[in-house]
Short mmCIF file of C-alpha atoms in Angstrom, two decimals:
data_model
loop_
_atom_site.label_atom_id
_atom_site.label_comp_id
_atom_site.label_asym_id
_atom_site.label_seq_id
_atom_site.Cartn_x
_atom_site.Cartn_y
_atom_site.Cartn_z
CA MET A 775 42.44 3.40 3.39
CA ALA A 776 43.27 6.57 1.51
CA ALA A 777 40.53 7.90 -0.73
CA GLU A 778 40.94 6.77 -4.32
CA LYS A 779 41.84 9.58 -6.71
CA VAL A 780 39.82 9.36 -9.88
CA ALA A 781 40.65 11.51 -12.88
CA PRO A 782 37.67 13.33 -14.37
CA PRO A 783 36.38 11.68 -17.58
CA PHE A 784 36.91 14.90 -19.55
CA PRO A 785 39.17 17.94 -19.04
CA ALA A 786 37.59 21.14 -17.81
CA GLU A 787 35.82 23.03 -20.58
CA GLU A 788 37.99 25.81 -22.03
CA LYS A 789 36.81 29.12 -23.42
CA MET A 790 36.84 29.65 -27.14
CA SER A 791 39.89 31.50 -28.56
CA GLY A 792 39.35 35.25 -28.63
CA GLU A 793 37.15 35.38 -25.51
CA GLU A 794 38.30 37.45 -22.57
CA GLY A 795 40.70 35.49 -20.43
CA ALA A 796 40.74 32.55 -22.85
CA PRO A 797 44.00 30.60 -22.92
CA ALA A 798 46.10 30.96 -26.04
CA VAL A 799 45.58 27.40 -27.28
CA ALA A 800 45.45 26.64 -30.96
CA GLN A 801 42.15 24.91 -31.78
CA GLU A 802 43.83 22.58 -34.22
CA ASN A 803 45.82 21.11 -31.34
CA ALA A 804 42.65 20.11 -29.36
CA SER A 805 42.02 16.36 -29.14
CA PRO A 806 38.79 15.28 -30.90
CA VAL A 807 36.17 13.84 -28.53
CA VAL A 808 33.69 11.21 -29.72
CA ALA A 809 30.93 10.67 -27.13
CA ALA A 810 27.88 8.44 -27.34
CA PRO A 811 25.25 10.20 -29.48
CA GLY A 812 22.31 11.32 -27.39
CA LEU A 813 24.30 11.44 -24.15
CA SER A 814 25.85 14.65 -22.93
CA ARG A 815 29.10 14.85 -20.99
CA LEU A 816 27.10 15.29 -17.79
CA ASP A 817 24.84 12.34 -18.67
CA ILE A 818 27.87 10.14 -19.07
CA GLU A 819 29.23 11.32 -15.74
CA ARG A 820 25.89 10.91 -13.92
CA TYR A 821 25.10 7.43 -15.25
CA SER A 822 28.68 6.19 -15.62
CA ARG A 823 28.35 3.38 -13.07
CA GLN A 824 25.43 1.78 -14.92
CA LEU A 825 26.61 2.64 -18.44
CA VAL A 826 29.50 0.22 -18.01
CA VAL A 827 27.14 -2.64 -17.13
CA PRO A 828 27.20 -4.73 -20.33
CA GLU A 829 23.53 -5.69 -20.10
CA LEU A 830 22.55 -2.00 -20.11
CA GLY A 831 25.22 0.00 -21.91
CA VAL A 832 24.62 3.10 -23.99
CA ARG A 833 21.74 1.55 -25.93
CA GLY A 834 19.86 0.66 -22.75
CA GLN A 835 20.49 4.09 -21.24
CA LEU A 836 19.08 5.80 -24.30
CA ARG A 837 16.01 3.59 -24.13
CA LEU A 838 15.52 4.59 -20.50
CA ALA A 839 15.75 8.25 -21.47
CA ARG A 840 13.01 7.75 -24.06
CA SER A 841 10.74 5.79 -21.69
CA ALA A 842 7.70 7.06 -19.81
CA VAL A 843 6.53 5.24 -16.68
CA LEU A 844 3.27 5.78 -14.80
CA VAL A 845 3.56 5.20 -11.04
CA VAL A 846 0.14 4.53 -9.49
CA GLY A 847 0.49 5.39 -5.81
CA CYS A 848 3.22 7.50 -4.17
CA GLY A 849 3.29 5.53 -0.93
CA GLY A 850 5.45 2.80 0.57
CA LEU A 851 6.03 1.06 -2.76
CA GLY A 852 5.83 4.05 -5.08
CA CYS A 853 8.40 6.16 -3.23
CA PRO A 854 11.42 3.82 -3.56
CA LEU A 855 10.26 2.78 -7.02
CA ALA A 856 10.07 6.36 -8.31
CA GLN A 857 13.33 7.26 -6.59
CA TYR A 858 15.30 4.56 -8.40
CA LEU A 859 13.59 5.22 -11.75
CA ALA A 860 14.48 8.90 -11.50
CA ALA A 861 18.04 8.11 -10.44
CA ALA A 862 18.45 5.70 -13.35
CA GLY A 863 17.36 8.28 -15.93
CA VAL A 864 13.86 7.26 -17.00
CA GLY A 865 12.78 10.17 -19.19
CA ARG A 866 9.28 10.88 -17.88
CA LEU A 867 7.61 9.83 -14.64
CA GLY A 868 3.87 10.19 -14.05
CA LEU A 869 3.02 10.22 -10.36
CA VAL A 870 -0.59 9.36 -9.48
CA ASP A 871 -1.95 9.90 -5.96
CA HIS A 872 -4.97 11.75 -4.60
CA ASP A 873 -3.88 11.63 -0.96
CA ALA A 874 -1.85 14.05 1.18
CA VAL A 875 1.23 13.33 3.29
CA GLU A 876 0.44 12.27 6.87
CA LEU A 877 2.71 11.66 9.83
CA ASN A 878 2.02 7.92 9.81
CA ASN A 879 3.30 7.71 6.22
CA LEU A 880 6.87 8.72 7.00
CA HIS A 881 8.17 5.44 8.39
CA ARG A 882 7.92 3.85 4.95
CA GLN A 883 7.18 6.55 2.34
CA VAL A 884 10.72 7.80 2.12
CA LEU A 885 10.29 10.59 -0.46
CA HIS A 886 8.08 12.65 1.85
CA ARG A 887 9.23 14.88 4.70
CA GLU A 888 7.87 16.38 7.92
CA SER A 889 8.04 19.77 6.22
CA ARG A 890 5.56 18.55 3.59
CA LEU A 891 2.85 17.18 5.90
CA GLY A 892 -0.51 18.01 4.33
CA VAL A 893 0.98 18.43 0.84
CA PRO A 894 -0.48 16.21 -1.92
CA LYS A 895 1.71 13.11 -2.21
CA ALA A 896 2.14 13.39 -5.99
CA ARG A 897 3.43 16.94 -5.60
CA SER A 898 5.63 16.04 -2.62
CA ALA A 899 7.17 13.11 -4.50
CA ALA A 900 7.83 15.25 -7.59
CA ALA A 901 9.58 17.88 -5.46
CA ALA A 902 11.86 15.31 -3.83
CA LEU A 903 12.66 13.60 -7.13
CA LYS A 904 13.51 16.88 -8.83
CA GLU A 905 16.20 17.45 -6.21
CA LEU A 906 17.61 14.03 -7.06
CA ASN A 907 17.58 14.37 -10.87
CA SER A 908 16.41 17.64 -12.40
CA GLY A 909 16.84 16.30 -15.92
CA ILE A 910 13.75 14.08 -15.67
CA GLN A 911 10.22 15.22 -16.51
CA TYR A 912 7.87 14.72 -13.57
CA VAL A 913 4.12 14.87 -14.08
CA PRO A 914 2.13 14.89 -10.80
CA HIS A 915 -1.43 13.62 -11.25
CA GLU A 916 -3.24 14.69 -8.09
CA LEU A 917 -6.30 12.53 -8.63
CA ALA A 918 -7.91 9.25 -7.71
CA LEU A 919 -7.60 6.91 -10.66
CA ASP A 920 -11.09 5.94 -11.83
CA PRO A 921 -12.72 4.47 -14.94
CA SER A 922 -13.19 7.92 -16.48
CA THR A 923 -9.49 8.83 -16.34
CA ALA A 924 -7.48 5.61 -16.20
CA LEU A 925 -7.40 4.52 -19.84
CA GLN A 926 -6.42 7.89 -21.26
CA LEU A 927 -3.71 8.25 -18.63
CA VAL A 928 -2.28 4.76 -19.14
CA ARG A 929 -2.10 5.29 -22.90
CA ALA A 930 0.23 8.25 -22.36
CA TYR A 931 2.94 6.01 -20.83
CA ASP A 932 5.01 3.01 -21.89
CA ILE A 933 5.00 1.01 -18.65
CA VAL A 934 2.71 1.11 -15.61
CA ALA A 935 3.80 0.34 -12.05
CA ASP A 936 0.92 -0.52 -9.72
CA CYS A 937 1.84 0.59 -6.20
CA SER A 938 -1.75 0.81 -4.94
CA ASP A 939 -3.07 -0.80 -1.78
CA ASN A 940 -6.62 -1.80 -2.62
CA VAL A 941 -8.32 -4.40 -4.77
CA PRO A 942 -10.58 -2.18 -6.95
CA THR A 943 -7.60 -0.13 -8.14
CA ARG A 944 -5.66 -3.28 -8.98
CA TYR A 945 -8.47 -4.50 -11.26
CA LEU A 946 -8.87 -1.03 -12.76
CA VAL A 947 -5.16 -0.64 -13.55
CA ASN A 948 -4.96 -4.17 -14.94
CA ASP A 949 -7.89 -3.72 -17.29
CA ALA A 950 -6.63 -0.33 -18.45
CA CYS A 951 -3.20 -1.82 -19.21
CA VAL A 952 -4.70 -4.70 -21.18
CA LEU A 953 -6.97 -2.38 -23.20
CA ALA A 954 -4.04 -0.02 -23.85
CA GLY A 955 -1.53 -2.80 -24.51
CA LYS A 956 0.89 -1.74 -21.74
CA PRO A 957 2.99 -3.99 -19.45
CA LEU A 958 2.11 -3.80 -15.78
CA VAL A 959 4.62 -4.28 -12.95
CA SER A 960 2.75 -4.91 -9.71
CA ALA A 961 3.90 -5.33 -6.12
CA SER A 962 2.36 -5.50 -2.67
CA ALA A 963 3.60 -5.51 0.92
CA LEU A 964 1.92 -6.33 4.22
CA ARG A 965 3.36 -6.85 7.67
CA LEU A 966 6.57 -8.82 6.93
CA GLU A 967 5.73 -10.19 3.49
CA GLY A 968 5.77 -9.00 -0.09
CA GLN A 969 4.80 -10.11 -3.61
CA LEU A 970 5.93 -9.09 -7.09
CA LEU A 971 4.47 -9.95 -10.51
CA VAL A 972 4.60 -8.62 -14.08
CA TYR A 973 1.33 -8.76 -16.01
CA ASN A 974 0.37 -8.40 -19.64
CA TYR A 975 3.93 -8.74 -20.94
CA GLN A 976 5.02 -10.83 -23.93
CA GLY A 977 2.02 -13.14 -23.84
CA GLY A 978 1.98 -13.59 -20.08
CA PRO A 979 -1.20 -13.54 -17.97
CA CYS A 980 -2.99 -10.48 -16.69
CA TYR A 981 -4.26 -9.94 -13.15
CA ARG A 982 -7.72 -11.26 -14.04
CA CYS A 983 -6.24 -14.47 -15.45
CA LEU A 984 -4.96 -15.31 -11.97
CA PHE A 985 -7.72 -13.68 -9.92
CA PRO A 986 -10.93 -13.73 -11.98
CA LYS A 987 -13.07 -12.93 -8.93
CA PRO A 988 -12.26 -10.41 -6.19
CA PRO A 989 -11.98 -11.68 -2.61
CA PRO A 990 -14.80 -10.96 -0.14
CA PRO A 991 -14.25 -7.42 1.23
CA GLU A 992 -14.19 -8.55 4.84
CA THR A 993 -11.21 -10.85 4.11
CA VAL A 994 -8.99 -8.11 2.65
CA THR A 995 -6.33 -6.55 4.86
CA ASN A 996 -4.23 -3.54 3.95
CA CYS A 997 -1.36 -1.74 5.68
CA ALA A 998 -3.72 0.50 7.63
CA ASP A 999 -5.49 -2.56 9.05
CA GLY A 1000 -2.69 -5.09 9.29
CA GLY A 1001 0.41 -2.94 9.56
CA VAL A 1002 3.73 -3.18 7.73
CA LEU A 1003 7.39 -2.89 8.68
CA GLY A 1004 8.56 0.11 6.66
CA VAL A 1005 11.57 -1.55 5.05
CA VAL A 1006 9.41 -4.30 3.48
CA PRO A 1007 7.65 -2.05 0.94
CA GLY A 1008 11.06 -0.44 0.44
CA ILE A 1009 12.47 -3.80 -0.65
CA MET A 1010 9.48 -4.63 -2.83
CA GLY A 1011 9.40 -1.17 -4.41
CA SER A 1012 13.09 -1.48 -5.25
CA LEU A 1013 12.50 -4.87 -6.86
CA GLN A 1014 9.58 -3.36 -8.73
CA ALA A 1015 11.87 -0.60 -10.00
CA LEU A 1016 14.35 -3.23 -11.14
CA GLU A 1017 11.75 -4.96 -13.31
CA VAL A 1018 10.55 -1.65 -14.76
CA LEU A 1019 14.14 -0.74 -15.66
CA LYS A 1020 14.76 -4.14 -17.22
CA ILE A 1021 11.66 -3.84 -19.39
CA ALA A 1022 12.31 -0.21 -20.33
CA SER A 1023 15.96 -0.84 -21.24
CA GLY A 1024 15.21 -3.93 -23.30
CA MET A 1025 16.55 -6.59 -20.94
CA GLY A 1026 13.09 -8.04 -20.33
CA THR A 1027 11.72 -9.53 -17.13
CA SER A 1028 11.72 -12.94 -15.48
CA PHE A 1029 8.40 -12.43 -13.71
CA ASN A 1030 5.78 -12.41 -16.48
CA GLN A 1031 4.81 -15.98 -15.52
CA VAL A 1032 6.41 -16.18 -12.09
CA MET A 1033 5.35 -14.74 -8.74
CA LEU A 1034 8.10 -13.60 -6.38
CA LEU A 1035 7.31 -14.02 -2.69
CA PHE A 1036 9.40 -12.36 0.01
CA ASP A 1037 9.39 -13.40 3.67
CA ALA A 1038 11.19 -10.71 5.64
CA LEU A 1039 11.15 -12.68 8.90
CA GLU A 1040 12.94 -15.63 7.33
CA GLY A 1041 14.95 -13.44 4.93
CA ARG A 1042 13.84 -15.71 2.09
CA PHE A 1043 12.64 -15.30 -1.49
CA ARG A 1044 10.54 -17.90 -3.26
CA HIS A 1045 9.38 -18.22 -6.87
CA ILE A 1046 6.01 -19.69 -7.81
CA LYS A 1047 5.34 -20.70 -11.40
CA LEU A 1048 2.04 -19.23 -12.60
CA ARG A 1049 -0.53 -20.46 -15.05
CA PRO A 1050 -0.16 -19.06 -18.57
CA ARG A 1051 -2.57 -16.50 -20.00
CA ASN A 1052 -6.13 -17.76 -19.79
CA PRO A 1053 -7.69 -17.83 -23.27
CA ASP A 1054 -11.09 -17.46 -21.59
CA CYS A 1055 -10.05 -14.41 -19.55
CA PRO A 1056 -12.80 -11.77 -19.78
CA VAL A 1057 -10.32 -8.97 -20.49
CA CYS A 1058 -7.21 -10.43 -22.20
CA GLY A 1059 -8.69 -13.68 -23.53
CA ASP A 1060 -9.38 -14.67 -27.11
CA HIS A 1061 -12.95 -13.42 -26.94
CA PRO A 1062 -12.96 -10.69 -24.23
CA SER A 1063 -16.22 -9.54 -22.69
CA VAL A 1064 -14.61 -6.59 -20.89
CA VAL A 1065 -13.98 -4.08 -23.65
CA ALA A 1066 -14.34 -0.93 -21.56
CA LEU A 1067 -13.55 0.06 -17.98
CA GLN A 1068 -16.32 -0.60 -15.47
CA ASP A 1069 -17.36 0.27 -11.91
CA TYR A 1070 -14.64 -1.53 -9.96
CA GLU A 1071 -15.89 -0.58 -6.52
CA ALA A 1072 -19.19 -2.29 -7.35
CA PHE A 1073 -17.33 -5.25 -8.89
CA CYS A 1074 -15.21 -5.72 -5.75
CA GLY A 1075 -17.79 -4.64 -3.20
CA SER A 1076 -15.28 -2.32 -1.54
CA SER A 1077 -13.93 1.21 -1.84
CA ALA A 1078 -10.88 2.09 -3.93
CA THR A 1079 -8.90 3.44 -1.01
CA ASP A 1080 -5.90 2.41 1.06
CA LYS A 1081 -7.54 3.84 4.16
CA CYS A 1082 -8.99 1.55 6.76
CA ARG A 1083 -12.13 -0.01 5.37
CA THR A 1084 -15.54 0.40 7.00
CA LEU A 1085 -17.81 -2.63 7.24
CA GLN A 1086 -21.54 -2.64 7.92
CA LEU A 1087 -22.41 -6.03 9.39
CA LEU A 1088 -24.88 -5.08 12.14
CA HIS A 1089 -28.22 -3.27 12.22
CA SER A 1090 -28.22 0.26 13.60
CA GLU A 1091 -29.99 -0.84 16.80
CA GLU A 1092 -27.11 -3.23 17.50
CA ARG A 1093 -24.58 -0.37 17.57
CA ILE A 1094 -23.92 2.75 19.63
CA SER A 1095 -21.79 5.82 18.96
CA VAL A 1096 -18.77 6.84 21.01
CA GLU A 1097 -20.81 9.79 22.29
CA GLU A 1098 -23.50 7.42 23.57
CA TYR A 1099 -20.89 5.23 25.20
CA LYS A 1100 -19.34 8.27 26.89
CA THR A 1101 -22.77 9.05 28.39
CA ILE A 1102 -22.95 5.49 29.72
CA LEU A 1103 -19.55 5.91 31.36
CA ASP A 1104 -20.44 9.28 32.86
CA SER A 1105 -23.70 7.84 34.23
CA GLN A 1106 -21.74 4.96 35.80
CA VAL A 1107 -24.07 2.37 34.31
CA LEU A 1108 -22.79 -1.10 35.15
CA HIS A 1109 -21.59 -2.91 32.03
CA VAL A 1110 -18.70 -4.89 30.54
CA LEU A 1111 -16.56 -3.51 27.72
CA ILE A 1112 -14.81 -6.15 25.59
CA ASP A 1113 -11.75 -5.12 23.58
CA VAL A 1114 -11.32 -7.62 20.72
CA ARG A 1115 -8.12 -6.24 19.18
CA PRO A 1116 -4.93 -8.34 18.92
CA GLN A 1117 -2.60 -8.20 21.91
CA VAL A 1118 -0.04 -6.14 19.98
CA GLU A 1119 -2.61 -3.34 19.55
CA VAL A 1120 -3.78 -3.51 23.16
CA ASP A 1121 -0.16 -3.01 24.20
CA ILE A 1122 -0.13 0.27 22.25
CA CYS A 1123 -3.15 1.75 24.03
CA HIS A 1124 -6.45 0.69 25.59
CA LEU A 1125 -9.24 1.87 27.86
CA ALA A 1126 -8.35 0.94 31.43
CA HIS A 1127 -11.72 -0.65 32.26
CA SER A 1128 -11.90 -2.86 29.15
CA PHE A 1129 -11.63 -6.66 29.21
CA HIS A 1130 -9.38 -8.07 26.49
CA VAL A 1131 -10.71 -10.97 24.41
CA PRO A 1132 -8.96 -11.27 21.00
CA LEU A 1133 -11.28 -11.79 18.06
CA SER A 1134 -9.10 -14.68 16.91
CA LYS A 1135 -9.97 -16.61 20.08
CA LEU A 1136 -13.67 -15.85 19.68
CA GLU A 1137 -13.57 -17.09 16.10
CA ARG A 1138 -12.21 -20.46 17.15
CA LYS A 1139 -14.52 -20.63 20.21
CA ASP A 1140 -11.61 -20.89 22.63
CA GLU A 1141 -13.08 -22.56 25.75
CA GLU A 1142 -10.74 -20.95 28.27
CA CYS A 1143 -11.34 -17.53 26.75
CA LEU A 1144 -15.13 -17.90 26.82
CA LYS A 1145 -15.01 -19.21 30.38
CA SER A 1146 -12.98 -16.18 31.48
CA LEU A 1147 -15.38 -13.82 29.72
CA GLY A 1148 -18.38 -15.53 31.30
CA GLN A 1149 -16.83 -15.11 34.76
CA ARG A 1150 -16.16 -11.41 34.13
CA ILE A 1151 -19.77 -10.82 33.09
CA SER A 1152 -21.07 -12.87 36.03
CA GLN A 1153 -19.01 -10.83 38.50
CA ALA A 1154 -20.32 -7.59 37.05
CA LYS A 1155 -23.90 -8.87 37.17
CA GLN A 1156 -23.64 -9.53 40.90
CA LYS A 1157 -23.36 -5.76 41.44
CA ASN A 1158 -26.55 -5.20 39.49
CA ASP A 1159 -29.95 -5.99 41.01
CA ASN A 1160 -31.70 -5.57 37.65
CA SER A 1161 -32.85 -8.90 36.21
CA SER A 1162 -32.97 -7.62 32.62
CA ALA A 1163 -30.30 -8.38 30.03
CA PHE A 1164 -26.91 -7.18 31.22
CA PRO A 1165 -25.26 -4.61 28.89
CA VAL A 1166 -22.08 -5.76 27.12
CA TYR A 1167 -20.28 -3.51 24.64
CA VAL A 1168 -17.60 -4.51 22.17
CA VAL A 1169 -14.84 -2.26 20.85
CA CYS A 1170 -11.93 -2.56 18.42
CA LYS A 1171 -9.78 -0.11 16.49
CA LEU A 1172 -12.29 0.96 13.83
CA GLY A 1173 -15.58 -0.78 14.51
CA ASN A 1174 -15.11 -3.62 12.03
CA ASP A 1175 -13.81 -6.51 14.14
CA SER A 1176 -16.17 -5.52 16.94
CA GLN A 1177 -19.12 -6.20 14.64
CA LYS A 1178 -17.72 -9.64 13.81
CA ALA A 1179 -17.31 -10.30 17.53
CA VAL A 1180 -20.91 -9.31 18.27
CA ARG A 1181 -22.10 -11.75 15.60
CA ILE A 1182 -20.06 -14.56 17.19
CA LEU A 1183 -21.21 -13.77 20.72
CA GLN A 1184 -24.83 -13.62 19.57
CA GLY A 1185 -24.46 -17.18 18.34
CA LEU A 1186 -23.43 -18.53 21.74
CA SER A 1187 -25.98 -20.14 24.01
CA GLN A 1188 -27.28 -18.26 27.05
CA ASP A 1189 -25.60 -20.87 29.23
CA VAL A 1190 -22.16 -19.56 28.19
CA LEU A 1191 -22.53 -15.84 28.95
CA GLY A 1192 -25.95 -15.57 30.56
CA LEU A 1193 -28.63 -13.07 29.60
CA ILE A 1194 -26.81 -10.16 27.99
CA SER A 1195 -27.51 -7.26 25.65
CA LEU A 1196 -24.77 -6.95 23.02
CA LYS A 1197 -23.78 -3.83 21.07
CA ASP A 1198 -20.65 -2.70 19.30
CA ILE A 1199 -19.16 0.82 19.40
CA LYS A 1200 -19.19 2.46 15.98
CA GLY A 1201 -15.84 3.73 14.78
CA GLY A 1202 -14.00 2.01 17.60
CA LEU A 1203 -11.16 3.51 19.56
CA MET A 1204 -10.07 5.78 16.71
CA ALA A 1205 -13.51 7.44 16.83
CA TRP A 1206 -13.06 7.73 20.59
CA ALA A 1207 -9.72 9.47 20.02
CA ASN A 1208 -11.19 11.82 17.41
CA LYS A 1209 -14.41 12.77 19.16
CA ILE A 1210 -14.05 12.12 22.90
CA ASP A 1211 -10.45 12.02 24.12
CA LYS A 1212 -7.92 13.93 22.00
CA GLN A 1213 -5.11 12.57 24.19
CA PHE A 1214 -5.91 8.97 23.28
CA PRO A 1215 -3.19 7.77 20.84
CA GLN A 1216 -4.10 7.19 17.20
CA TYR A 1217 -2.24 4.52 15.26
#
């Protein structure tokens, strides 16, 4: 099909009469032009495709231009969110992130580039967005949001978008938004699933109304632990941007009492009706007890980071370092090494001499799995004349699941595995890659 020829919305600008090379055109013959007040000719051209949407129109576009949005996290959610807000003409974007661009970010954090590896994410995102729309004000905040900075920062914006990946930051941002009276658009993505909610908007609930107590730290999984298909946060961040734009332009949102759930595998969206605002909520209730920001890491029992968490479940004498394990290997001490990672991670990389027993099977006391493990230990014992407890070491990616596995194996009777000495390897295979074998893949 031939390309459609579209006439420009306005004729080319002509020079004033009397200027060098100006055409001899009488000014009184020029057609009067009446454009929307507050929008330049270039604004109208740039935003023309959304200006003609009746629900937005000129009034909505002007509201966007006067709006200021704080984006907390310039990662998998924050990148597509900020990109669409900038493209749509939101007047000021605050970009909060204390982290730097890493190679493993690029499959989902689409504003960053290989050329900006090591650059602070807030600065990298601002640079990319400026190339998209130079008429927007970008304010990089290269910091970790904490109780000393959050409230003052939130008060400087009209709407807050929570794109963080940890529980303490979610409580912190929620409480700051309630205390500052700002709507909060929140999303999350993990593996092949996503969620979207709008808090503290037009009488709707806040995050604490729905989740008054944080989950136990050992039950929380983030993208670093559980993985995510890059397009999933892209979808959720785009939906998040949609709700921010609807609120900022005056359309309003449908999600202040509804949770949107996305299942990427099934290609399905579901809506769950939420409870209304809790009048007894400690932060947004009728008689709030939280009137100032608190220590959210202490409240949640976990660190405010999207990095892989570090658990401490075992005593120091029940653990060994990767350096100590390397000495055991070099000394050719007979032992069994159990790798408790999921099969999908073992397929990526593993130590050749390890014996794979997924933690999930240990947790449900899988009889066939335990029988196989017992046989492996028994075979190794036959090569060892020593009657003392046979050494068994447990490894995982980071040294968290291996500690859980040691606890489970310690609870088994001696009849199952025989007399063994159990220890986990601190830091797991990623510590091995960092400190022992630089060629071992990191993921």
